[in-house]
Amino acid sequence: EGNGEVKLLGMWASPFVLRVRLALSLKGVRYEYVEEDLRSKSALLLKSNPVHGKVPVLIHNGEPVCESLVILQYIDEAFAGVGPSLLPADPHDRAVARFWASYIDDKLLKASSQASSGKTEEEKAEGKKQAAAAVETLEGALKECSKGKPFFGGDSAGLVDVMLGGLLAWVHAGDAMKGVKTFDPTTTPLLAAWADSFDALEAVEAVMPEVGKLVEFAMATMSHGAAAAA
Ligand code: GSH
């Protein structure tokens, strides 16, 4: 009611799409979800994101918005009257939240993808090391941003929570496959507690993909890649 027409072009396993679904769910914005086949992209996707041809794309009253971090900030502004804000009110607090949101893409995500798809074992090991360092840095950021509350956004989940939360399903899937704990309660107690609190939110549960399905998807993609390389 009153949101206008909201459509999201997505792919169920995409952590970038999940960010947007989390934000819409937390704010309580109703929307139509359209699943894309990325091997055979729809005309609507190619027309809406002609530069990258990637999901997510949010289409609001016929106007497309691309890039997950841009979409999240758009959602906060365009639906300011609906549900809680993702960004805090104070300009400096907003800047800090945006800083950590970018850090998650620039450092954590880059390092993690190098850890899993680096060209050499050395490259992978370096990615793993950098990802671990980024997680440690985020533990410190959580301490400062949350001021003793459960989320980066304080009492409720905000921009940084949604950015990291989008990766959470894949963190769980990766942990299950490797038998590790990325957000270890002994080394990163705040992030471990954060993950539990975030997963327990009703709005989050409603959109999180099943970890088992992601594991299956990862195995299928990996054997695909191995077959292609052979
Ligand atoms: N920086 C983009 C964002 O944050 O939205 C990344 C989006 C992205 O990589 N999307 C992938 C995609 O659409 C799915 S996870 N890939 C299709 C392609 O590259 O052709």
mmCIF file of C-alpha atoms and ligand atoms in Angstrom:
data_model
loop_
_atom_site.group_PDB
_atom_site.id
_atom_site.type_symbol
_atom_site.label_atom_id
_atom_site.label_comp_id
_atom_site.label_asym_id
_atom_site.label_seq_id
_atom_site.Cartn_x
_atom_site.Cartn_y
_atom_site.Cartn_z
ATOM 1 C CA GLU A 1 0.000 0.000 0.000
ATOM 2 C CA GLY A 2 1.445 3.307 -1.059
ATOM 3 C CA ASN A 3 4.855 1.851 -2.018
ATOM 4 C CA GLY A 4 4.152 1.986 -5.710
ATOM 5 C CA GLU A 5 5.049 -0.981 -7.880
ATOM 6 C CA VAL A 6 8.172 -2.767 -6.597
ATOM 7 C CA LYS A 7 9.790 -5.605 -8.514
ATOM 8 C CA LEU A 8 13.060 -7.395 -7.739
ATOM 9 C CA LEU A 9 14.996 -9.342 -10.361
ATOM 10 C CA GLY A 10 17.053 -11.903 -8.495
ATOM 11 C CA MET A 11 18.666 -15.322 -8.259
ATOM 12 C CA TRP A 12 17.968 -17.381 -5.144
ATOM 13 C CA ALA A 13 21.602 -18.235 -4.279
ATOM 14 C CA SER A 14 23.030 -14.733 -4.822
ATOM 15 C CA PRO A 15 24.345 -13.035 -1.667
ATOM 16 C CA PHE A 16 23.855 -9.660 -3.402
ATOM 17 C CA VAL A 17 20.198 -10.371 -4.063
ATOM 18 C CA LEU A 18 19.793 -11.596 -0.491
ATOM 19 C CA ARG A 19 20.934 -8.199 0.813
ATOM 20 C CA VAL A 20 18.089 -6.537 -1.018
ATOM 21 C CA ARG A 21 15.544 -9.147 0.098
ATOM 22 C CA LEU A 22 16.728 -8.683 3.696
ATOM 23 C CA ALA A 23 16.337 -4.913 3.478
ATOM 24 C CA LEU A 24 12.846 -5.107 1.945
ATOM 25 C CA SER A 25 11.820 -7.713 4.513
ATOM 26 C CA LEU A 26 13.188 -5.750 7.493
ATOM 27 C CA LYS A 27 11.407 -2.626 6.319
ATOM 28 C CA GLY A 28 8.220 -4.495 5.462
ATOM 29 C CA VAL A 29 8.089 -3.310 1.843
ATOM 30 C CA ARG A 30 5.951 -5.580 -0.336
ATOM 31 C CA TYR A 31 7.369 -6.514 -3.718
ATOM 32 C CA GLU A 32 7.187 -8.947 -6.575
ATOM 33 C CA TYR A 33 10.173 -11.286 -6.773
ATOM 34 C CA VAL A 34 11.244 -12.475 -10.232
ATOM 35 C CA GLU A 35 13.772 -15.334 -10.401
ATOM 36 C CA GLU A 36 16.268 -14.952 -13.272
ATOM 37 C CA ASP A 37 18.052 -17.748 -15.115
ATOM 38 C CA LEU A 38 21.530 -16.200 -15.371
ATOM 39 C CA ARG A 39 22.499 -18.531 -18.232
ATOM 40 C CA SER A 40 19.595 -17.154 -20.209
ATOM 41 C CA LYS A 41 18.858 -13.644 -18.982
ATOM 42 C CA SER A 42 15.441 -12.103 -19.534
ATOM 43 C CA ALA A 43 14.963 -9.142 -21.865
ATOM 44 C CA LEU A 44 13.792 -7.194 -18.813
ATOM 45 C CA LEU A 45 17.104 -7.833 -16.991
ATOM 46 C CA LEU A 46 19.227 -6.869 -20.013
ATOM 47 C CA LYS A 47 17.176 -3.737 -20.542
ATOM 48 C CA SER A 48 17.181 -2.798 -16.833
ATOM 49 C CA ASN A 49 20.915 -3.362 -16.233
ATOM 50 C CA PRO A 50 22.499 -2.882 -19.662
ATOM 51 C CA VAL A 51 25.934 -2.086 -18.177
ATOM 52 C CA HIS A 52 26.517 -5.231 -16.074
ATOM 53 C CA GLY A 53 23.559 -7.507 -16.852
ATOM 54 C CA LYS A 54 23.658 -8.624 -13.221
ATOM 55 C CA VAL A 55 21.157 -9.213 -10.457
ATOM 56 C CA PRO A 56 19.904 -7.739 -8.202
ATOM 57 C CA VAL A 57 17.905 -5.075 -10.024
ATOM 58 C CA LEU A 58 15.139 -3.259 -8.174
ATOM 59 C CA ILE A 59 12.455 -1.818 -10.431
ATOM 60 C CA HIS A 60 10.360 0.843 -8.696
ATOM 61 C CA ASN A 61 7.440 2.226 -10.706
ATOM 62 C CA GLY A 62 9.199 1.081 -13.883
ATOM 63 C CA GLU A 63 12.556 2.682 -13.016
ATOM 64 C CA PRO A 64 15.487 0.301 -12.489
ATOM 65 C CA VAL A 65 18.131 0.676 -9.774
ATOM 66 C CA CYS A 66 21.287 -1.501 -9.983
ATOM 67 C CA GLU A 67 24.121 -2.564 -7.641
ATOM 68 C CA SER A 68 23.116 -3.984 -4.278
ATOM 69 C CA LEU A 69 24.709 -1.300 -2.083
ATOM 70 C CA VAL A 70 23.116 1.444 -4.189
ATOM 71 C CA ILE A 71 19.768 -0.364 -4.036
ATOM 72 C CA LEU A 72 19.922 -0.619 -0.238
ATOM 73 C CA GLN A 73 20.418 3.131 0.091
ATOM 74 C CA TYR A 74 17.687 3.753 -2.476
ATOM 75 C CA ILE A 75 15.292 1.579 -0.457
ATOM 76 C CA ASP A 76 16.069 3.558 2.691
ATOM 77 C CA GLU A 77 15.314 6.851 0.918
ATOM 78 C CA ALA A 78 12.411 5.845 -1.326
ATOM 79 C CA PHE A 79 10.573 3.982 1.435
ATOM 80 C CA ALA A 80 11.549 6.276 4.280
ATOM 81 C CA GLY A 81 7.978 6.245 5.537
ATOM 82 C CA VAL A 82 7.808 2.435 5.686
ATOM 83 C CA GLY A 83 9.297 0.468 8.598
ATOM 84 C CA PRO A 84 12.592 1.181 10.401
ATOM 85 C CA SER A 85 15.471 3.097 8.744
ATOM 86 C CA LEU A 86 18.530 1.151 7.615
ATOM 87 C CA LEU A 87 20.824 4.139 8.114
ATOM 88 C CA PRO A 88 21.084 6.142 11.341
ATOM 89 C CA ALA A 89 19.952 9.787 11.455
ATOM 90 C CA ASP A 90 23.248 11.446 12.414
ATOM 91 C CA PRO A 91 25.441 12.318 9.372
ATOM 92 C CA HIS A 92 28.630 11.001 10.966
ATOM 93 C CA ASP A 93 26.968 7.755 12.038
ATOM 94 C CA ARG A 94 25.643 7.411 8.471
ATOM 95 C CA ALA A 95 29.142 7.905 7.076
ATOM 96 C CA VAL A 96 30.539 5.259 9.437
ATOM 97 C CA ALA A 97 27.833 2.771 8.405
ATOM 98 C CA ARG A 98 28.577 3.405 4.704
ATOM 99 C CA PHE A 99 32.289 2.992 5.363
ATOM 100 C CA TRP A 100 31.793 -0.500 6.838
ATOM 101 C CA ALA A 101 29.271 -1.419 4.167
ATOM 102 C CA SER A 102 31.923 -0.707 1.503
ATOM 103 C CA TYR A 103 34.574 -2.498 3.549
ATOM 104 C CA ILE A 104 32.495 -5.678 3.430
ATOM 105 C CA ASP A 105 32.497 -5.562 -0.403
ATOM 106 C CA ASP A 106 36.042 -4.258 -0.872
ATOM 107 C CA LYS A 107 37.887 -6.387 1.660
ATOM 108 C CA LEU A 108 35.891 -9.309 3.078
ATOM 109 C CA LEU A 109 34.179 -10.328 -0.149
ATOM 110 C CA LYS A 110 37.258 -9.899 -2.343
ATOM 111 C CA ALA A 111 39.430 -11.891 0.055
ATOM 112 C CA SER A 112 36.822 -14.658 0.415
ATOM 113 C CA SER A 113 36.437 -15.087 -3.313
ATOM 114 C CA GLN A 114 40.221 -15.183 -3.715
ATOM 115 C CA ALA A 115 40.320 -17.854 -0.970
ATOM 116 C CA SER A 116 37.895 -20.063 -2.903
ATOM 117 C CA SER A 117 38.781 -19.309 -6.532
ATOM 118 C CA GLY A 118 42.402 -18.110 -6.483
ATOM 119 C CA LYS A 119 44.460 -19.410 -9.427
ATOM 120 C CA THR A 120 47.206 -20.962 -7.308
ATOM 121 C CA GLU A 121 47.385 -22.498 -3.831
ATOM 122 C CA GLU A 122 49.466 -19.473 -2.734
ATOM 123 C CA GLU A 123 46.780 -17.089 -3.976
ATOM 124 C CA LYS A 124 44.117 -19.079 -2.117
ATOM 125 C CA ALA A 125 46.160 -19.100 1.100
ATOM 126 C CA GLU A 126 46.690 -15.338 0.832
ATOM 127 C CA GLY A 127 42.927 -14.830 0.305
ATOM 128 C CA LYS A 128 42.202 -16.950 3.363
ATOM 129 C CA LYS A 129 44.628 -14.914 5.461
ATOM 130 C CA GLN A 130 43.122 -11.611 4.312
ATOM 131 C CA ALA A 131 39.574 -12.845 4.904
ATOM 132 C CA ALA A 132 40.472 -13.838 8.466
ATOM 133 C CA ALA A 133 42.009 -10.394 9.030
ATOM 134 C CA ALA A 134 38.863 -8.713 7.643
ATOM 135 C CA VAL A 135 36.665 -10.751 10.006
ATOM 136 C CA GLU A 136 38.840 -9.621 12.912
ATOM 137 C CA THR A 137 38.534 -5.996 11.805
ATOM 138 C CA LEU A 138 34.753 -6.376 11.571
ATOM 139 C CA GLU A 139 34.696 -7.754 15.123
ATOM 140 C CA GLY A 140 36.194 -4.423 16.227
ATOM 141 C CA ALA A 141 33.757 -2.469 14.046
ATOM 142 C CA LEU A 142 30.822 -4.313 15.601
ATOM 143 C CA LYS A 143 32.083 -3.440 19.063
ATOM 144 C CA GLU A 144 32.223 0.268 18.165
ATOM 145 C CA CYS A 145 29.031 0.512 16.105
ATOM 146 C CA SER A 146 26.749 -1.567 18.328
ATOM 147 C CA LYS A 147 27.686 0.134 21.610
ATOM 148 C CA GLY A 148 26.764 -3.054 23.466
ATOM 149 C CA LYS A 149 23.574 -3.705 21.475
ATOM 150 C CA PRO A 150 23.164 -6.811 19.273
ATOM 151 C CA PHE A 151 23.514 -5.230 15.808
ATOM 152 C CA PHE A 152 25.824 -2.905 13.873
ATOM 153 C CA GLY A 153 22.718 -0.721 13.708
ATOM 154 C CA GLY A 154 22.244 -0.922 17.503
ATOM 155 C CA ASP A 155 18.918 -2.337 18.676
ATOM 156 C CA SER A 156 17.751 -3.073 15.143
ATOM 157 C CA ALA A 157 19.485 -4.360 12.029
ATOM 158 C CA GLY A 158 20.732 -1.636 9.648
ATOM 159 C CA LEU A 159 22.799 -1.200 6.489
ATOM 160 C CA VAL A 160 25.942 -2.969 7.734
ATOM 161 C CA ASP A 161 23.895 -5.834 9.204
ATOM 162 C CA VAL A 162 22.176 -6.331 5.860
ATOM 163 C CA MET A 163 25.477 -6.216 3.935
ATOM 164 C CA LEU A 164 27.093 -8.827 6.181
ATOM 165 C CA GLY A 165 23.807 -10.698 6.610
ATOM 166 C CA GLY A 166 23.624 -11.242 2.863
ATOM 167 C CA LEU A 167 26.843 -13.222 3.146
ATOM 168 C CA LEU A 168 25.714 -15.150 6.214
ATOM 169 C CA ALA A 169 23.943 -18.003 4.429
ATOM 170 C CA TRP A 170 27.093 -18.610 2.351
ATOM 171 C CA VAL A 171 29.266 -18.354 5.470
ATOM 172 C CA HIS A 172 27.154 -21.116 7.042
ATOM 173 C CA ALA A 173 27.341 -23.207 3.848
ATOM 174 C CA GLY A 174 31.125 -22.751 3.562
ATOM 175 C CA ASP A 175 31.574 -23.596 7.246
ATOM 176 C CA ALA A 176 29.461 -26.761 6.820
ATOM 177 C CA MET A 177 31.544 -27.881 3.823
ATOM 178 C CA LYS A 178 34.920 -27.157 5.434
ATOM 179 C CA GLY A 179 34.043 -28.061 9.017
ATOM 180 C CA VAL A 180 35.144 -24.647 10.309
ATOM 181 C CA LYS A 181 33.549 -21.718 12.146
ATOM 182 C CA THR A 182 34.140 -18.375 10.433
ATOM 183 C CA PHE A 183 32.485 -16.445 13.262
ATOM 184 C CA ASP A 184 34.142 -18.413 16.036
ATOM 185 C CA PRO A 185 32.690 -17.752 19.521
ATOM 186 C CA THR A 186 36.173 -17.866 21.084
ATOM 187 C CA THR A 187 38.030 -15.574 18.657
ATOM 188 C CA THR A 188 35.128 -13.368 17.463
ATOM 189 C CA PRO A 189 32.508 -13.625 20.234
ATOM 190 C CA LEU A 190 30.621 -10.487 19.153
ATOM 191 C CA LEU A 191 30.233 -11.626 15.535
ATOM 192 C CA ALA A 192 29.228 -15.122 16.685
ATOM 193 C CA ALA A 193 26.474 -13.635 18.868
ATOM 194 C CA TRP A 194 25.570 -11.206 16.071
ATOM 195 C CA ALA A 195 25.063 -14.073 13.604
ATOM 196 C CA ASP A 196 22.742 -15.857 16.059
ATOM 197 C CA SER A 197 20.707 -12.695 16.734
ATOM 198 C CA PHE A 198 20.486 -11.857 13.031
ATOM 199 C CA ASP A 199 19.427 -15.382 11.986
ATOM 200 C CA ALA A 200 16.749 -15.361 14.705
ATOM 201 C CA LEU A 201 14.963 -12.256 13.348
ATOM 202 C CA GLU A 202 11.596 -13.158 11.823
ATOM 203 C CA ALA A 203 12.144 -10.860 8.838
ATOM 204 C CA VAL A 204 15.490 -12.582 8.208
ATOM 205 C CA GLU A 205 14.196 -16.150 8.575
ATOM 206 C CA ALA A 206 11.537 -15.359 6.004
ATOM 207 C CA VAL A 207 14.079 -14.775 3.198
ATOM 208 C CA MET A 208 17.232 -16.773 4.105
ATOM 209 C CA PRO A 209 17.974 -19.585 1.641
ATOM 210 C CA GLU A 210 18.454 -23.080 3.102
ATOM 211 C CA VAL A 211 22.089 -23.842 3.908
ATOM 212 C CA GLY A 212 21.695 -27.413 2.612
ATOM 213 C CA LYS A 213 20.521 -26.141 -0.757
ATOM 214 C CA LEU A 214 23.484 -23.747 -1.001
ATOM 215 C CA VAL A 215 25.871 -26.621 -0.237
ATOM 216 C CA GLU A 216 24.264 -28.676 -3.036
ATOM 217 C CA PHE A 217 24.480 -25.676 -5.377
ATOM 218 C CA ALA A 218 28.169 -25.143 -4.510
ATOM 219 C CA MET A 219 29.005 -28.833 -5.068
ATOM 220 C CA ALA A 220 27.238 -28.826 -8.445
ATOM 221 C CA THR A 221 29.029 -25.622 -9.508
ATOM 222 C CA MET A 222 32.396 -26.947 -8.316
ATOM 223 C CA SER A 223 32.112 -30.260 -10.174
ATOM 224 C CA HIS A 224 30.989 -28.258 -13.203
ATOM 225 C CA GLY A 225 34.097 -26.100 -12.944
ATOM 226 C CA ALA A 226 36.322 -29.141 -12.448
ATOM 227 C CA ALA A 227 34.768 -30.804 -15.497
ATOM 228 C CA ALA A 228 35.244 -27.670 -17.572
ATOM 229 C CA ALA A 229 38.886 -27.383 -16.485
ATOM 230 C CA ALA A 230 39.613 -31.067 -17.256
HETATM 231 N N1 GSH B 1 28.377 -5.673 -7.400
HETATM 232 C C1 GSH B 1 27.144 -6.323 -7.748
HETATM 233 C C2 GSH B 1 26.108 -5.992 -6.689
HETATM 234 O O1 GSH B 1 26.507 -5.708 -5.558
HETATM 235 O O2 GSH B 1 24.900 -5.964 -6.996
HETATM 236 C C3 GSH B 1 27.370 -7.817 -7.868
HETATM 237 C C4 GSH B 1 26.172 -8.563 -8.408
HETATM 238 C C5 GSH B 1 26.540 -9.937 -8.956
HETATM 239 O O3 GSH B 1 27.705 -10.318 -9.025
HETATM 240 N N2 GSH B 1 25.515 -10.684 -9.377
HETATM 241 C C6 GSH B 1 25.741 -11.993 -9.986
HETATM 242 C C7 GSH B 1 25.221 -11.965 -11.427
HETATM 243 O O4 GSH B 1 24.183 -11.432 -11.714
HETATM 244 C C8 GSH B 1 24.959 -13.072 -9.261
HETATM 245 S S1 GSH B 1 25.620 -13.393 -7.648
HETATM 246 N N3 GSH B 1 25.967 -12.584 -12.353
HETATM 247 C C9 GSH B 1 25.558 -12.708 -13.725
HETATM 248 C C10 GSH B 1 26.650 -12.290 -14.659
HETATM 249 O O5 GSH B 1 27.715 -11.849 -14.216
HETATM 250 O O6 GSH B 1 26.443 -12.432 -15.862
#
